[in-house]
Amino acid sequence: MRPSTGGTHKAWNQGGSEARLTTRTSENAFDMQTKNAANIKRRAFRLMRMGGYREELADGIQILRYELGQAYVAHHDFFPERQSDDHNWDPLRGGSNRLATVFLYLSDVEYGGQTVFPLVDKLTSEKSEELVRRLGDAPSEEMLKNFVADAGLKTNSWEDKLIEKCYGRFAVPPRRGDAILFYSQKPDGEMDRNSLHGACPVLKGTKWGANLWIWNSCRYSLCSVDPLNPVGELPEEMSAPYEGGYVG
Ligand SMILES: O=C(O)CCC(=O)C(=O)O
Ligand SMILES: [Fe+2]
């Protein structure tokens, strides 16, 4: 494990070391080749009906650990269209980028540690009674204040501000063995800005999780023919727009 970095292509492609971020305080490591990682990746592709597993469409599994007070500011998992000019990053124009995230919860967390989607409304019981029950009531103002202080977070820090969203917007509480799937692109290949999400500060306990990012075509540095035309390397039924969904 080492302190998490910005998650630009250098980090996951070359295990590169980048500037530490004050807005991502977890630690992480990559599992590029164990049998477990391979099984999880294949299973995710089946779940997504990707029409067969393709190694070049998946990042390595990224294992994360958040200790008390650690968090990740709200962000997108996709890269900006102008990330670099040696790759076409724009799926609307035949490029490739992160399409979806499968996030695995590897531990329970007593308080905090939710994955929050600040642009998405909080769940109501009509949508999912079970999840609403599991989310439970937000801790009282008083309790939260104490948590924030005990975790060594400052009032009005980004972590403190994120906590407000963690209890007011759509948030998934960690539970060992659970996983979530969310998309970074719309079916036509446009980046979905509503996929904005963050990791809420751990307020009690330790959170372990893992990221699997799936691309809509060969990921950065793994295109075998032309990185400026990644989608050209895919069978037609796997290319956007995905009107009928993927072929299973
Ligand atoms: O820890 C979480 O709940 C989410 C982490 C995340 O969004 C990321 O690592 O990109
Ligand atoms: Fe993320």
PDB file of C-alpha atoms and ligand atoms in Angstrom:
ATOM      1  CA  MET A   1       0.000   0.000   0.000  1.00  0.00           C
ATOM      2  CA  ARG A   2       1.145   3.511  -0.703  1.00  0.00           C
ATOM      3  CA  PRO A   3      -0.582   6.873  -0.482  1.00  0.00           C
ATOM      4  CA  SER A   4      -3.130   7.271  -3.265  1.00  0.00           C
ATOM      5  CA  THR A   5      -2.287   9.609  -6.120  1.00  0.00           C
ATOM      6  CA  GLY A   6      -4.271  11.503  -8.697  1.00  0.00           C
ATOM      7  CA  GLY A   7      -5.254   8.466 -10.715  1.00  0.00           C
ATOM      8  CA  THR A   8      -4.041   9.817 -14.030  1.00  0.00           C
ATOM      9  CA  HIS A   9      -2.852   7.257 -16.535  1.00  0.00           C
ATOM     10  CA  LYS A  10       0.693   7.145 -15.209  1.00  0.00           C
ATOM     11  CA  ALA A  11      -0.467   5.852 -11.875  1.00  0.00           C
ATOM     12  CA  TRP A  12      -2.353   2.834 -13.122  1.00  0.00           C
ATOM     13  CA  ASN A  13      -0.381   2.180 -16.259  1.00  0.00           C
ATOM     14  CA  GLN A  14       3.119   2.278 -14.938  1.00  0.00           C
ATOM     15  CA  GLY A  15       2.533   2.061 -11.222  1.00  0.00           C
ATOM     16  CA  GLY A  16       3.946   5.560 -11.455  1.00  0.00           C
ATOM     17  CA  SER A  17       4.340   7.827  -8.508  1.00  0.00           C
ATOM     18  CA  GLU A  18       2.610  11.148  -8.656  1.00  0.00           C
ATOM     19  CA  ALA A  19       2.075  13.989  -6.355  1.00  0.00           C
ATOM     20  CA  ARG A  20       0.143  12.964  -3.282  1.00  0.00           C
ATOM     21  CA  LEU A  21      -3.242  14.508  -3.180  1.00  0.00           C
ATOM     22  CA  THR A  22      -4.662  16.300  -0.229  1.00  0.00           C
ATOM     23  CA  THR A  23      -8.076  15.480  -1.692  1.00  0.00           C
ATOM     24  CA  ARG A  24      -7.521  11.734  -1.731  1.00  0.00           C
ATOM     25  CA  THR A  25      -6.132  10.588   1.551  1.00  0.00           C
ATOM     26  CA  SER A  26      -6.505   6.810   1.276  1.00  0.00           C
ATOM     27  CA  GLU A  27      -3.740   4.337   0.531  1.00  0.00           C
ATOM     28  CA  ASN A  28      -3.858   1.936  -2.367  1.00  0.00           C
ATOM     29  CA  ALA A  29      -2.140  -0.842  -4.260  1.00  0.00           C
ATOM     30  CA  PHE A  30      -2.839  -2.567  -7.576  1.00  0.00           C
ATOM     31  CA  ASP A  31      -3.556  -6.219  -8.126  1.00  0.00           C
ATOM     32  CA  MET A  32      -2.671  -6.707 -11.779  1.00  0.00           C
ATOM     33  CA  GLN A  33      -2.336 -10.453 -11.990  1.00  0.00           C
ATOM     34  CA  THR A  34      -3.586 -12.668  -9.217  1.00  0.00           C
ATOM     35  CA  LYS A  35      -6.179 -15.306  -9.962  1.00  0.00           C
ATOM     36  CA  ASN A  36      -8.635 -13.459  -7.746  1.00  0.00           C
ATOM     37  CA  ALA A  37      -8.286 -10.280  -9.769  1.00  0.00           C
ATOM     38  CA  ALA A  38      -8.772 -12.208 -13.012  1.00  0.00           C
ATOM     39  CA  ASN A  39     -11.907 -13.905 -11.650  1.00  0.00           C
ATOM     40  CA  ILE A  40     -13.412 -10.629 -10.473  1.00  0.00           C
ATOM     41  CA  LYS A  41     -12.733  -8.973 -13.799  1.00  0.00           C
ATOM     42  CA  ARG A  42     -14.298 -11.815 -15.767  1.00  0.00           C
ATOM     43  CA  ARG A  43     -17.310 -11.828 -13.503  1.00  0.00           C
ATOM     44  CA  ALA A  44     -17.783  -8.070 -13.930  1.00  0.00           C
ATOM     45  CA  PHE A  45     -17.663  -8.434 -17.713  1.00  0.00           C
ATOM     46  CA  ARG A  46     -20.313 -11.177 -17.542  1.00  0.00           C
ATOM     47  CA  LEU A  47     -22.527  -9.033 -15.309  1.00  0.00           C
ATOM     48  CA  MET A  48     -22.230  -6.162 -17.752  1.00  0.00           C
ATOM     49  CA  ARG A  49     -22.949  -8.494 -20.700  1.00  0.00           C
ATOM     50  CA  MET A  50     -19.823  -7.252 -22.390  1.00  0.00           C
ATOM     51  CA  GLY A  51     -19.850 -10.110 -24.884  1.00  0.00           C
ATOM     52  CA  GLY A  52     -16.674 -11.769 -23.694  1.00  0.00           C
ATOM     53  CA  TYR A  53     -13.710 -10.726 -21.600  1.00  0.00           C
ATOM     54  CA  ARG A  54     -11.061  -8.450 -23.050  1.00  0.00           C
ATOM     55  CA  GLU A  55      -8.037  -7.707 -20.927  1.00  0.00           C
ATOM     56  CA  GLU A  56      -7.331  -4.421 -22.735  1.00  0.00           C
ATOM     57  CA  LEU A  57     -10.709  -3.054 -21.610  1.00  0.00           C
ATOM     58  CA  ALA A  58      -9.991  -3.413 -17.893  1.00  0.00           C
ATOM     59  CA  ASP A  59      -7.664  -1.689 -15.483  1.00  0.00           C
ATOM     60  CA  GLY A  60      -5.961  -3.713 -12.780  1.00  0.00           C
ATOM     61  CA  ILE A  61      -7.949  -4.063  -9.584  1.00  0.00           C
ATOM     62  CA  GLN A  62      -7.118  -1.184  -7.270  1.00  0.00           C
ATOM     63  CA  ILE A  63      -7.289  -2.039  -3.578  1.00  0.00           C
ATOM     64  CA  LEU A  64      -7.984   0.868  -1.236  1.00  0.00           C
ATOM     65  CA  ARG A  65      -7.698   1.370   2.475  1.00  0.00           C
ATOM     66  CA  TYR A  66      -9.148   4.347   4.320  1.00  0.00           C
ATOM     67  CA  GLU A  67      -8.256   4.877   7.945  1.00  0.00           C
ATOM     68  CA  LEU A  68     -10.083   7.207  10.318  1.00  0.00           C
ATOM     69  CA  GLY A  69     -10.832  10.540   8.648  1.00  0.00           C
ATOM     70  CA  GLN A  70      -9.547   9.492   5.229  1.00  0.00           C
ATOM     71  CA  ALA A  71     -11.680  10.241   2.181  1.00  0.00           C
ATOM     72  CA  TYR A  72     -11.719  11.043  -1.527  1.00  0.00           C
ATOM     73  CA  VAL A  73     -13.209  14.301  -2.761  1.00  0.00           C
ATOM     74  CA  ALA A  74     -16.072  14.143  -5.318  1.00  0.00           C
ATOM     75  CA  HIS A  75     -14.658  13.372  -8.779  1.00  0.00           C
ATOM     76  CA  HIS A  76     -15.354  11.608 -12.055  1.00  0.00           C
ATOM     77  CA  ASP A  77     -13.694   8.324 -12.911  1.00  0.00           C
ATOM     78  CA  PHE A  78     -13.446   9.282 -16.589  1.00  0.00           C
ATOM     79  CA  PHE A  79     -10.509  11.277 -17.922  1.00  0.00           C
ATOM     80  CA  PRO A  80     -10.911  14.666 -19.602  1.00  0.00           C
ATOM     81  CA  GLU A  81     -11.196  14.528 -23.392  1.00  0.00           C
ATOM     82  CA  ARG A  82      -7.941  16.468 -23.566  1.00  0.00           C
ATOM     83  CA  GLN A  83      -6.022  14.310 -21.122  1.00  0.00           C
ATOM     84  CA  SER A  84      -3.218  13.789 -23.657  1.00  0.00           C
ATOM     85  CA  ASP A  85      -2.875  13.935 -27.431  1.00  0.00           C
ATOM     86  CA  ASP A  86      -1.426  10.472 -27.946  1.00  0.00           C
ATOM     87  CA  HIS A  87      -4.844   8.902 -27.384  1.00  0.00           C
ATOM     88  CA  ASN A  88      -8.414   9.675 -28.432  1.00  0.00           C
ATOM     89  CA  TRP A  89     -10.202   9.979 -25.072  1.00  0.00           C
ATOM     90  CA  ASP A  90     -13.613  10.954 -26.455  1.00  0.00           C
ATOM     91  CA  PRO A  91     -16.014   8.031 -26.923  1.00  0.00           C
ATOM     92  CA  LEU A  92     -18.394  10.333 -28.837  1.00  0.00           C
ATOM     93  CA  ARG A  93     -15.734  10.471 -31.543  1.00  0.00           C
ATOM     94  CA  GLY A  94     -14.495   6.889 -31.618  1.00  0.00           C
ATOM     95  CA  GLY A  95     -12.262   7.281 -28.584  1.00  0.00           C
ATOM     96  CA  SER A  96     -11.994   5.318 -25.390  1.00  0.00           C
ATOM     97  CA  ASN A  97     -12.319   6.230 -21.770  1.00  0.00           C
ATOM     98  CA  ARG A  98     -13.602   4.660 -18.608  1.00  0.00           C
ATOM     99  CA  LEU A  99     -17.110   3.394 -19.199  1.00  0.00           C
ATOM    100  CA  ALA A 100     -18.069   1.912 -15.857  1.00  0.00           C
ATOM    101  CA  THR A 101     -16.830   1.324 -12.340  1.00  0.00           C
ATOM    102  CA  VAL A 102     -17.410  -1.755 -10.264  1.00  0.00           C
ATOM    103  CA  PHE A 103     -16.612  -0.866  -6.677  1.00  0.00           C
ATOM    104  CA  LEU A 104     -16.249  -3.691  -4.171  1.00  0.00           C
ATOM    105  CA  TYR A 105     -16.718  -3.187  -0.450  1.00  0.00           C
ATOM    106  CA  LEU A 106     -14.239  -5.423   1.326  1.00  0.00           C
ATOM    107  CA  SER A 107     -15.104  -4.416   4.892  1.00  0.00           C
ATOM    108  CA  ASP A 108     -17.887  -3.070   7.020  1.00  0.00           C
ATOM    109  CA  VAL A 109     -17.421   0.420   8.435  1.00  0.00           C
ATOM    110  CA  GLU A 110     -19.061   1.477  11.673  1.00  0.00           C
ATOM    111  CA  TYR A 111     -19.657   5.096  10.675  1.00  0.00           C
ATOM    112  CA  GLY A 112     -18.977   6.985   7.468  1.00  0.00           C
ATOM    113  CA  GLY A 113     -17.104   5.637   4.450  1.00  0.00           C
ATOM    114  CA  GLN A 114     -20.116   5.770   2.135  1.00  0.00           C
ATOM    115  CA  THR A 115     -19.707   6.238  -1.589  1.00  0.00           C
ATOM    116  CA  VAL A 116     -21.652   9.434  -2.238  1.00  0.00           C
ATOM    117  CA  PHE A 117     -23.126  10.743  -5.502  1.00  0.00           C
ATOM    118  CA  PRO A 118     -23.738  14.441  -4.760  1.00  0.00           C
ATOM    119  CA  LEU A 119     -25.699  15.100  -7.986  1.00  0.00           C
ATOM    120  CA  VAL A 120     -28.137  12.278  -7.332  1.00  0.00           C
ATOM    121  CA  ASP A 121     -31.121  12.585  -5.015  1.00  0.00           C
ATOM    122  CA  LYS A 122     -31.153  10.698  -1.776  1.00  0.00           C
ATOM    123  CA  LEU A 123     -32.949   7.361  -1.956  1.00  0.00           C
ATOM    124  CA  THR A 124     -36.518   7.238  -0.822  1.00  0.00           C
ATOM    125  CA  SER A 125     -38.184   4.119   0.565  1.00  0.00           C
ATOM    126  CA  GLU A 126     -40.372   3.856  -2.538  1.00  0.00           C
ATOM    127  CA  LYS A 127     -37.188   3.155  -4.491  1.00  0.00           C
ATOM    128  CA  SER A 128     -35.473   0.828  -2.051  1.00  0.00           C
ATOM    129  CA  GLU A 129     -36.824   0.198   1.385  1.00  0.00           C
ATOM    130  CA  GLU A 130     -33.952  -2.148   2.161  1.00  0.00           C
ATOM    131  CA  LEU A 131     -31.198   0.309   1.328  1.00  0.00           C
ATOM    132  CA  VAL A 132     -32.930   3.163   3.105  1.00  0.00           C
ATOM    133  CA  ARG A 133     -33.214   0.999   6.203  1.00  0.00           C
ATOM    134  CA  ARG A 134     -29.580   0.048   5.993  1.00  0.00           C
ATOM    135  CA  LEU A 135     -28.527   3.674   5.589  1.00  0.00           C
ATOM    136  CA  GLY A 136     -30.241   4.349   8.890  1.00  0.00           C
ATOM    137  CA  ASP A 137     -30.728   7.808  10.301  1.00  0.00           C
ATOM    138  CA  ALA A 138     -27.972  10.332   9.894  1.00  0.00           C
ATOM    139  CA  PRO A 139     -26.065  10.819  13.148  1.00  0.00           C
ATOM    140  CA  SER A 140     -27.176  13.930  15.023  1.00  0.00           C
ATOM    141  CA  GLU A 141     -25.374  17.243  14.408  1.00  0.00           C
ATOM    142  CA  GLU A 142     -23.750  16.816  17.790  1.00  0.00           C
ATOM    143  CA  MET A 143     -22.501  13.305  17.038  1.00  0.00           C
ATOM    144  CA  LEU A 144     -21.181  14.367  13.644  1.00  0.00           C
ATOM    145  CA  LYS A 145     -19.322  17.266  15.180  1.00  0.00           C
ATOM    146  CA  ASN A 146     -17.622  14.900  17.590  1.00  0.00           C
ATOM    147  CA  PHE A 147     -16.808  12.437  14.840  1.00  0.00           C
ATOM    148  CA  VAL A 148     -15.247  15.195  12.766  1.00  0.00           C
ATOM    149  CA  ALA A 149     -13.151  16.386  15.679  1.00  0.00           C
ATOM    150  CA  ASP A 150     -12.115  12.845  16.700  1.00  0.00           C
ATOM    151  CA  ALA A 151     -11.099  12.087  13.119  1.00  0.00           C
ATOM    152  CA  GLY A 152      -8.860  15.148  13.172  1.00  0.00           C
ATOM    153  CA  LEU A 153     -10.831  16.924  10.435  1.00  0.00           C
ATOM    154  CA  LYS A 154     -11.207  20.672  10.437  1.00  0.00           C
ATOM    155  CA  THR A 155     -14.542  22.452  10.336  1.00  0.00           C
ATOM    156  CA  ASN A 156     -15.205  23.628   6.773  1.00  0.00           C
ATOM    157  CA  SER A 157     -12.470  21.432   5.315  1.00  0.00           C
ATOM    158  CA  TRP A 158     -13.483  19.629   2.098  1.00  0.00           C
ATOM    159  CA  GLU A 159     -13.971  16.480   4.151  1.00  0.00           C
ATOM    160  CA  ASP A 160     -16.323  18.282   6.517  1.00  0.00           C
ATOM    161  CA  LYS A 161     -18.303  19.680   3.576  1.00  0.00           C
ATOM    162  CA  LEU A 162     -18.460  16.270   1.913  1.00  0.00           C
ATOM    163  CA  ILE A 163     -20.010  14.769   5.038  1.00  0.00           C
ATOM    164  CA  GLU A 164     -23.051  16.986   4.545  1.00  0.00           C
ATOM    165  CA  LYS A 165     -23.597  15.373   1.132  1.00  0.00           C
ATOM    166  CA  CYS A 166     -22.951  11.941   2.587  1.00  0.00           C
ATOM    167  CA  TYR A 167     -26.114  12.246   4.631  1.00  0.00           C
ATOM    168  CA  GLY A 168     -28.154  14.475   2.306  1.00  0.00           C
ATOM    169  CA  ARG A 169     -27.583  12.955  -1.132  1.00  0.00           C
ATOM    170  CA  PHE A 170     -27.471   9.476  -2.676  1.00  0.00           C
ATOM    171  CA  ALA A 171     -24.908   7.461  -0.748  1.00  0.00           C
ATOM    172  CA  VAL A 172     -24.128   3.772  -0.450  1.00  0.00           C
ATOM    173  CA  PRO A 173     -22.937   2.548   2.939  1.00  0.00           C
ATOM    174  CA  PRO A 174     -20.065   0.059   2.809  1.00  0.00           C
ATOM    175  CA  ARG A 175     -20.937  -3.541   3.625  1.00  0.00           C
ATOM    176  CA  ARG A 176     -18.403  -6.340   3.279  1.00  0.00           C
ATOM    177  CA  GLY A 177     -19.210  -8.439   0.226  1.00  0.00           C
ATOM    178  CA  ASP A 178     -21.347  -5.814  -1.529  1.00  0.00           C
ATOM    179  CA  ALA A 179     -20.502  -4.216  -4.853  1.00  0.00           C
ATOM    180  CA  ILE A 180     -21.879  -1.306  -6.839  1.00  0.00           C
ATOM    181  CA  LEU A 181     -21.817  -0.708 -10.561  1.00  0.00           C
ATOM    182  CA  PHE A 182     -22.116   2.758 -12.049  1.00  0.00           C
ATOM    183  CA  TYR A 183     -21.496   4.232 -15.475  1.00  0.00           C
ATOM    184  CA  SER A 184     -19.272   7.161 -16.433  1.00  0.00           C
ATOM    185  CA  GLN A 185     -20.702   7.360 -19.946  1.00  0.00           C
ATOM    186  CA  LYS A 186     -24.169   7.644 -21.395  1.00  0.00           C
ATOM    187  CA  PRO A 187     -25.268   5.039 -23.971  1.00  0.00           C
ATOM    188  CA  ASP A 188     -24.215   7.324 -26.849  1.00  0.00           C
ATOM    189  CA  GLY A 189     -20.683   7.660 -25.459  1.00  0.00           C
ATOM    190  CA  GLU A 190     -21.067  11.091 -23.890  1.00  0.00           C
ATOM    191  CA  MET A 191     -19.382  11.463 -20.507  1.00  0.00           C
ATOM    192  CA  ASP A 192     -21.987  11.390 -17.779  1.00  0.00           C
ATOM    193  CA  ARG A 193     -21.251  14.264 -15.416  1.00  0.00           C
ATOM    194  CA  ASN A 194     -23.910  12.990 -13.022  1.00  0.00           C
ATOM    195  CA  SER A 195     -21.566  10.119 -12.202  1.00  0.00           C
ATOM    196  CA  LEU A 196     -19.719  12.527  -9.888  1.00  0.00           C
ATOM    197  CA  HIS A 197     -18.933  10.663  -6.660  1.00  0.00           C
ATOM    198  CA  GLY A 198     -16.657  10.679  -3.663  1.00  0.00           C
ATOM    199  CA  ALA A 199     -15.637   8.562  -0.702  1.00  0.00           C
ATOM    200  CA  CYS A 200     -17.013   9.918   2.553  1.00  0.00           C
ATOM    201  CA  PRO A 201     -14.579  10.256   5.428  1.00  0.00           C
ATOM    202  CA  VAL A 202     -14.375   7.190   7.637  1.00  0.00           C
ATOM    203  CA  LEU A 203     -15.773   8.322  10.974  1.00  0.00           C
ATOM    204  CA  LYS A 204     -15.280   5.089  12.880  1.00  0.00           C
ATOM    205  CA  GLY A 205     -13.391   1.972  11.812  1.00  0.00           C
ATOM    206  CA  THR A 206     -11.328   1.181   8.710  1.00  0.00           C
ATOM    207  CA  LYS A 207     -12.680   0.874   5.183  1.00  0.00           C
ATOM    208  CA  TRP A 208     -11.286  -1.535   2.608  1.00  0.00           C
ATOM    209  CA  GLY A 209     -12.523  -1.427  -0.957  1.00  0.00           C
ATOM    210  CA  ALA A 210     -11.490  -2.163  -4.504  1.00  0.00           C
ATOM    211  CA  ASN A 211     -12.017  -0.454  -7.842  1.00  0.00           C
ATOM    212  CA  LEU A 212     -12.402  -2.117 -11.178  1.00  0.00           C
ATOM    213  CA  TRP A 213     -12.636   0.308 -14.072  1.00  0.00           C
ATOM    214  CA  ILE A 214     -13.950  -0.929 -17.387  1.00  0.00           C
ATOM    215  CA  TRP A 215     -13.307   0.955 -20.610  1.00  0.00           C
ATOM    216  CA  ASN A 216     -15.526   1.176 -23.668  1.00  0.00           C
ATOM    217  CA  SER A 217     -12.558   0.154 -25.836  1.00  0.00           C
ATOM    218  CA  CYS A 218      -8.811  -0.455 -25.427  1.00  0.00           C
ATOM    219  CA  ARG A 219      -7.519   1.560 -22.514  1.00  0.00           C
ATOM    220  CA  TYR A 220      -4.735   4.081 -22.666  1.00  0.00           C
ATOM    221  CA  SER A 221      -1.483   2.498 -23.903  1.00  0.00           C
ATOM    222  CA  LEU A 222      -3.143  -0.843 -24.757  1.00  0.00           C
ATOM    223  CA  CYS A 223      -4.563  -0.097 -28.198  1.00  0.00           C
ATOM    224  CA  SER A 224      -2.818  -2.424 -30.597  1.00  0.00           C
ATOM    225  CA  VAL A 225      -3.594  -0.657 -33.888  1.00  0.00           C
ATOM    226  CA  ASP A 226      -4.344   3.050 -33.515  1.00  0.00           C
ATOM    227  CA  PRO A 227      -4.697   4.892 -30.190  1.00  0.00           C
ATOM    228  CA  LEU A 228      -6.378   7.721 -32.077  1.00  0.00           C
ATOM    229  CA  ASN A 229      -9.136   5.324 -33.153  1.00  0.00           C
ATOM    230  CA  PRO A 230      -9.654   2.932 -30.255  1.00  0.00           C
ATOM    231  CA  VAL A 231     -13.208   1.990 -31.185  1.00  0.00           C
ATOM    232  CA  GLY A 232     -11.943   0.795 -34.560  1.00  0.00           C
ATOM    233  CA  GLU A 233     -10.447  -2.129 -32.622  1.00  0.00           C
ATOM    234  CA  LEU A 234     -13.800  -3.371 -31.374  1.00  0.00           C
ATOM    235  CA  PRO A 235     -16.367  -5.624 -32.968  1.00  0.00           C
ATOM    236  CA  GLU A 236     -19.274  -3.473 -34.109  1.00  0.00           C
ATOM    237  CA  GLU A 237     -21.749  -4.813 -31.551  1.00  0.00           C
ATOM    238  CA  MET A 238     -19.510  -3.546 -28.752  1.00  0.00           C
ATOM    239  CA  SER A 239     -19.353   0.034 -30.028  1.00  0.00           C
ATOM    240  CA  ALA A 240     -21.506   2.963 -28.910  1.00  0.00           C
ATOM    241  CA  PRO A 241     -24.341   3.769 -29.234  1.00  0.00           C
ATOM    242  CA  TYR A 242     -25.430   0.805 -27.157  1.00  0.00           C
ATOM    243  CA  GLU A 243     -29.060   0.934 -28.149  1.00  0.00           C
ATOM    244  CA  GLY A 244     -29.917  -2.629 -27.343  1.00  0.00           C
ATOM    245  CA  GLY A 245     -27.362  -2.942 -24.561  1.00  0.00           C
ATOM    246  CA  TYR A 246     -24.362  -5.168 -24.944  1.00  0.00           C
ATOM    247  CA  VAL A 247     -24.688  -8.542 -26.573  1.00  0.00           C
ATOM    248  CA  GLY A 248     -24.342 -11.193 -23.857  1.00  0.00           C
TER     249      GLY A 248
HETATM  250  O1  LIG B   1     -14.074   4.533  -1.810  1.00  0.00           O
HETATM  251  C1  LIG B   1     -15.093   4.758  -2.459  1.00  0.00           C
HETATM  252  O2  LIG B   1     -16.226   4.568  -1.973  1.00  0.00           O
HETATM  253  C2  LIG B   1     -14.992   5.283  -3.857  1.00  0.00           C
HETATM  254  C3  LIG B   1     -13.579   5.410  -4.355  1.00  0.00           C
HETATM  255  C4  LIG B   1     -13.479   6.058  -5.691  1.00  0.00           C
HETATM  256  O3  LIG B   1     -14.388   6.683  -6.154  1.00  0.00           O
HETATM  257  C5  LIG B   1     -12.247   5.937  -6.498  1.00  0.00           C
HETATM  258  O4  LIG B   1     -11.249   5.403  -6.004  1.00  0.00           O
HETATM  259  O5  LIG B   1     -12.254   6.367  -7.673  1.00  0.00           O
HETATM  260 FE    FE B   2     -14.059   7.155  -8.232  1.00  0.00          FE
END
